[in-house]
Amino acid sequence: MSAGAYGWLVLASPLAGMILIALGWRVLPGRSAGWLAALAILGSFVASVGALLALQSLPEEERAVTSSAFAYAQTVGVDVDLGILVDPLSVFMVLVVSGVSFLIHVYSIAYMGSDRGYARYFAYLNFFVFSMLLLVLAGNFVLLTVGWAFVGAASYLLISFWYRRDTATRAGIKAFVINVIGDVGLVIATFLLFSGTGALDYAGVFEAAPEAFNRNDGTLVAACLMLLVGAFAKSGQLPLHTWLPDAMEGPTPVSALIHAATMVTAGVYLIARTHPLFELAPAAADVGAIVGTATLFFAATVALVQTDLKRIIAYSTISQIGYMILGVSAFAYGAGLFHLMTHAFFKALLFMAAGSVIGAVGGNQSIERMGGFRFAMPFTHVTFAIGALSLAAFPLTAGFFSKDEILAFTLNRGGTLYPTLAVVGYVGAFMTAFYAFRMVFRVFWGEPVPEALVLERGDMPHGEHANPATGEPEDSDVGFPGPDHHIADRERSMKAPMFLLALLALVGGAVGIPLVSDTLEHFLEPTFAESAFIEQVPSESAEITGLVVGGLVGIAGILLARELYLRRPGSTLAMVARMPRLHRFLERKWYFDELFDVVFVRPAKGFGRIGREGIETGVVQGLMGGTSGIVRAGAHLARTVQSGYLRAYALLLVIGLSAMALYFLIVSA
Amino acid sequence: MLFEQVLFFVAAAGAIAGALGVVMIQNPFYSVLALVGHLVALALLFLLLRAEFLAAAQLVVYAGAVMVLYVFVVAYIGGADEPLSPEGGAIARLGPLFALALLLELTIAVGGSELAALESAPGTAAPGFGSPAQIGALLLSKFLIPFEAASFLLLVAAVGAVVLARRRRGLEEAGAEGATQVAREVREPAEPATVAGASGEAR
Amino acid sequence: MSPGWFVALSAVIFCIGVGGVLMRRNPLVVLLCLELMLNGGNLALISFARMHGTGDGQIFALIVMVVAACEVVVGLGLIVAMYRRRLAIDVDSMSELRG
């Protein structure tokens, strides 16, 4: 089969899974909905492997296969097909997405086992994977926007999955609104590109771009900035990041899938895909790099002081995506995408392990309630630690090679901007290592909490059902989490994917070890062949220096965390007491939520109030009420004639008679 | 001729006196009596106008039957004196003014009209003018339909009177209170339902 | 006597009747004043009949008398009904048919 056919199979499989589960959820017994969904994604993964092999069998110049299902819109000037593009970049993304999604599906089979919305969950999850694959495989901007919007919708459905929870629905709406801002940016970018080049498919636009636009042309820069807006909204970069931490209201596998491995990487994919445009408009690329760096620094500082376990991991996602954005904006495509892959591995692993710990404490997500779980849940402990090591870029883990490759490339770009960004990146790496192991030591080391002791005895702790954010009691019925909590150490279908991911987090870097293997770079080369920057690789010594510095920075962070949390427990509290304002500033996430509230939310509410009270009540009702009021007043006036008094009527008669007589007198005179 | 004129003025004075008496006497019983006097004076005027049958009919039907009816009802109800000062407010005070205005207009109309016949004395009436024979002949030939219609009207009026004034069984004791209650309720009607009122309640 | 006098007299009687209807409160007296008005009309009719020399006016006056009788019957029946229901015999108090 050709690569194109494999591409359609990749898309068809999760779509079929979603339709089957959505239509047949009543008849699917027990956990079969989960296995069906996982099977659909496995089919997708197998098809993507097939696409890979089919693609590799083609000569290098031809490794960009387009396949069109039908002509979508063909009118004056617009020629858009429902077409997919199978080239190394999209195959890479599809492999990562379907592979990690499959593992998360298997994990969810047990994790969501006692939830009343089991089938609904897997239908949504399949829909999400389908949308993401559509986004990645799209061959033109129109289908890209379709996939983009579907992904936003699917994320809304999944974030507010436990829909009877107030906090969850609000978080879902917040995510959706901010994603829509990104959608608007993407659509405007499409318009601008179409107006300049007259084409909507990738090949057409990229070919026409050098003639249509000059270097740093105004329209092109605007289009690229709009693309960046879309990327930042989807990937949770400054300033459109506020939805991501709140999205932790969704079930943990959702966080693993959407906010670690797939949806948030869509922005990175977008920039990598439209790289010819960014290379023509370096100003926009610089903006992207600056924002990416600012985000990674910001998120790292906030993650230092958060107390909600999933939110720490969420902020680390924002931070790591900042690295990826920096990488692809600095035209280090291979490095950026490499980090995308490794991040998918270790972040999904971290979320899965976090889900296990959260299950152990009965749904509560605060690390204040956790401690000393390393003997009670050894498997979870080990996998979490592996994920943290990879996140901290400990030498020889996958994260180590990918992150330091980005920083090495950035340094190598020269000039003044990029080295500064690289330095900030190393500072961020230090903080990353610190907070990664802050999590490990706080949750798994130290004094065991009561739930840990219960687990050590061999029983399962049962917490009462309450909203973890607000503490208000809930039940375990439809729209709320199910009654049971599952931990990895007890469930095999949770253990297997975590084991696999831990393995990948350790050895996954093998495809991109600098100076030793450049499998990934070589694989991706055909996509980025015409890029002018593909030759700008750092020298050997620069690479090695980068690796050494990165490794030292990571180890330093881990040692500091060990110092503060293990050797001297309670020292952080003293530090917090000495710097309360700084602590509060970081804890309130640099007051971004408050800023948006003042700048956007309150004026919007004010407008609404003006509309309702001023215009609606005043103008519209006044107009309507006014006319009816006039009529009523007139009728009231006319009504006074009907007084009910006989004599008044008689008087009127007499008056009328006199008037008539007068008239006739005058007329006849 | 002179006799006729004197008779006219006497009868006219009587008529006007009776009319004023009806309007101004407080006791309704005496008002009725004043009207009877007025009717007699009018019958005399009819006679002066050669309408013999009608004069007789006036006396027998009007002054005889209708006024007797009135007397019966006044006796039944017991007319209470009412103060002349009108309590109906401006309407009653204005009333006589408008009546005066009407009178003025009519006088101008009559006096200023150029109906020559009104000025001159009419010629001798034909024999049999105003006699019962003539009236009967006219009623049965030229004015047959009005005649029949009038009789029909009389029938309707008789039935109506019976219906209006009959005693409803059981209604007298309980109905009297109920009727007064209903009358009292209806006397103070509730604020007519307006859109604003209804929507205000709904809001 | 020319008919003009009689017509003028009838106008006077009519207007006295009008004044009475507007001034009095007892419905009985109002009906009486109504009779006055009708009689005034009758007088005018008969004087015009004399003027023309035909009997049409007299027939008209006869019919008016019939109508007056009917009206009195119904009116008095109303008043008796009012009295029976213990309502006040006063035209001003009968004012519920209003808008």
Short mmCIF file of N, CA, C and O in Angstrom, two decimals, chain A residues 639 642-652 654 657, chain C residues 14 18 21-25 91-92 94-95 97-99:
data_model
loop_
_atom_site.label_atom_id
_atom_site.label_comp_id
_atom_site.label_asym_id
_atom_site.label_seq_id
_atom_site.Cartn_x
_atom_site.Cartn_y
_atom_site.Cartn_z
N ARG A 639 -61.23 56.95 28.25
CA ARG A 639 -62.09 56.20 29.14
C ARG A 639 -62.89 57.11 30.07
O ARG A 639 -63.94 56.73 30.59
N GLN A 642 -66.63 57.53 29.68
CA GLN A 642 -67.55 56.52 30.19
C GLN A 642 -67.57 56.57 31.70
O GLN A 642 -66.98 55.73 32.36
N SER A 643 -68.25 57.53 32.25
CA SER A 643 -68.20 57.68 33.70
C SER A 643 -69.22 56.83 34.42
O SER A 643 -69.11 56.59 35.60
N GLY A 644 -70.23 56.39 33.70
CA GLY A 644 -71.26 55.59 34.36
C GLY A 644 -72.40 56.45 34.87
O GLY A 644 -73.45 55.93 35.28
N TYR A 645 -72.25 57.75 34.84
CA TYR A 645 -73.31 58.62 35.33
C TYR A 645 -74.31 58.90 34.23
O TYR A 645 -73.96 59.41 33.17
N LEU A 646 -75.54 58.60 34.52
CA LEU A 646 -76.61 58.80 33.54
C LEU A 646 -76.69 60.25 33.12
O LEU A 646 -76.85 60.58 31.94
N ARG A 647 -76.58 61.11 34.10
CA ARG A 647 -76.76 62.53 33.81
C ARG A 647 -75.65 63.06 32.92
O ARG A 647 -75.89 63.94 32.07
N ALA A 648 -74.46 62.50 33.09
CA ALA A 648 -73.37 62.94 32.21
C ALA A 648 -73.66 62.54 30.78
O ALA A 648 -73.44 63.32 29.84
N TYR A 649 -74.19 61.35 30.60
CA TYR A 649 -74.52 60.93 29.24
C TYR A 649 -75.60 61.82 28.67
O TYR A 649 -75.57 62.22 27.51
N ALA A 650 -76.58 62.10 29.52
CA ALA A 650 -77.67 62.96 29.04
C ALA A 650 -77.13 64.32 28.64
O ALA A 650 -77.53 64.90 27.62
N LEU A 651 -76.20 64.81 29.44
CA LEU A 651 -75.62 66.11 29.11
C LEU A 651 -74.92 66.07 27.77
O LEU A 651 -75.02 66.99 26.96
N LEU A 652 -74.19 64.98 27.55
CA LEU A 652 -73.50 64.87 26.27
C LEU A 652 -74.50 64.87 25.12
O LEU A 652 -74.27 65.50 24.08
N VAL A 654 -77.38 66.31 25.10
CA VAL A 654 -77.91 67.66 24.93
C VAL A 654 -76.89 68.54 24.23
O VAL A 654 -77.22 69.32 23.33
N LEU A 657 -76.90 67.75 20.68
CA LEU A 657 -78.10 68.27 20.02
C LEU A 657 -77.97 69.77 19.78
O LEU A 657 -78.26 70.28 18.69
N PHE C 14 -90.13 71.36 25.96
CA PHE C 14 -89.03 70.41 25.72
C PHE C 14 -87.80 70.80 26.53
O PHE C 14 -87.18 69.93 27.19
N VAL C 18 -85.65 68.90 29.36
CA VAL C 18 -84.20 68.63 29.32
C VAL C 18 -83.54 69.06 30.62
O VAL C 18 -82.75 68.31 31.22
N VAL C 21 -84.25 66.55 33.33
CA VAL C 21 -83.48 65.30 33.23
C VAL C 21 -82.07 65.52 33.76
O VAL C 21 -81.51 64.66 34.45
N LEU C 22 -81.49 66.65 33.45
CA LEU C 22 -80.12 66.87 33.89
C LEU C 22 -80.02 67.18 35.37
O LEU C 22 -79.00 66.95 36.00
N MET C 23 -81.09 67.73 35.94
CA MET C 23 -80.98 68.22 37.31
C MET C 23 -81.42 67.20 38.36
O MET C 23 -80.83 67.15 39.42
N ARG C 24 -82.43 66.41 38.09
CA ARG C 24 -83.01 65.61 39.16
C ARG C 24 -82.26 64.30 39.34
O ARG C 24 -81.68 63.75 38.41
N ARG C 25 -82.30 63.77 40.57
CA ARG C 25 -81.58 62.54 40.90
C ARG C 25 -82.52 61.37 41.07
O ARG C 25 -82.12 60.23 40.96
N VAL C 91 -80.02 58.04 40.50
CA VAL C 91 -79.33 57.78 39.23
C VAL C 91 -77.81 57.85 39.39
O VAL C 91 -77.07 57.18 38.69
N ASP C 92 -77.33 58.64 40.31
CA ASP C 92 -75.88 58.77 40.45
C ASP C 92 -75.24 57.53 41.06
O ASP C 92 -74.08 57.24 40.83
N MET C 94 -76.19 54.52 40.42
CA MET C 94 -76.18 53.45 39.42
C MET C 94 -75.10 53.77 38.39
O MET C 94 -75.41 54.19 37.28
N SER C 95 -73.84 53.64 38.79
CA SER C 95 -72.79 54.07 37.86
C SER C 95 -71.74 53.00 37.67
O SER C 95 -70.56 53.28 37.50
N LEU C 97 -71.62 50.73 35.16
CA LEU C 97 -71.30 50.44 33.77
C LEU C 97 -70.36 51.51 33.25
O LEU C 97 -70.75 52.38 32.48
N ARG C 98 -69.10 51.46 33.73
CA ARG C 98 -68.20 52.51 33.27
C ARG C 98 -66.92 51.88 32.74
O ARG C 98 -66.67 50.69 32.94
N GLY C 99 -66.13 52.66 32.08
CA GLY C 99 -64.93 52.16 31.44
C GLY C 99 -63.68 52.38 32.24
O GLY C 99 -63.66 53.05 33.20
#
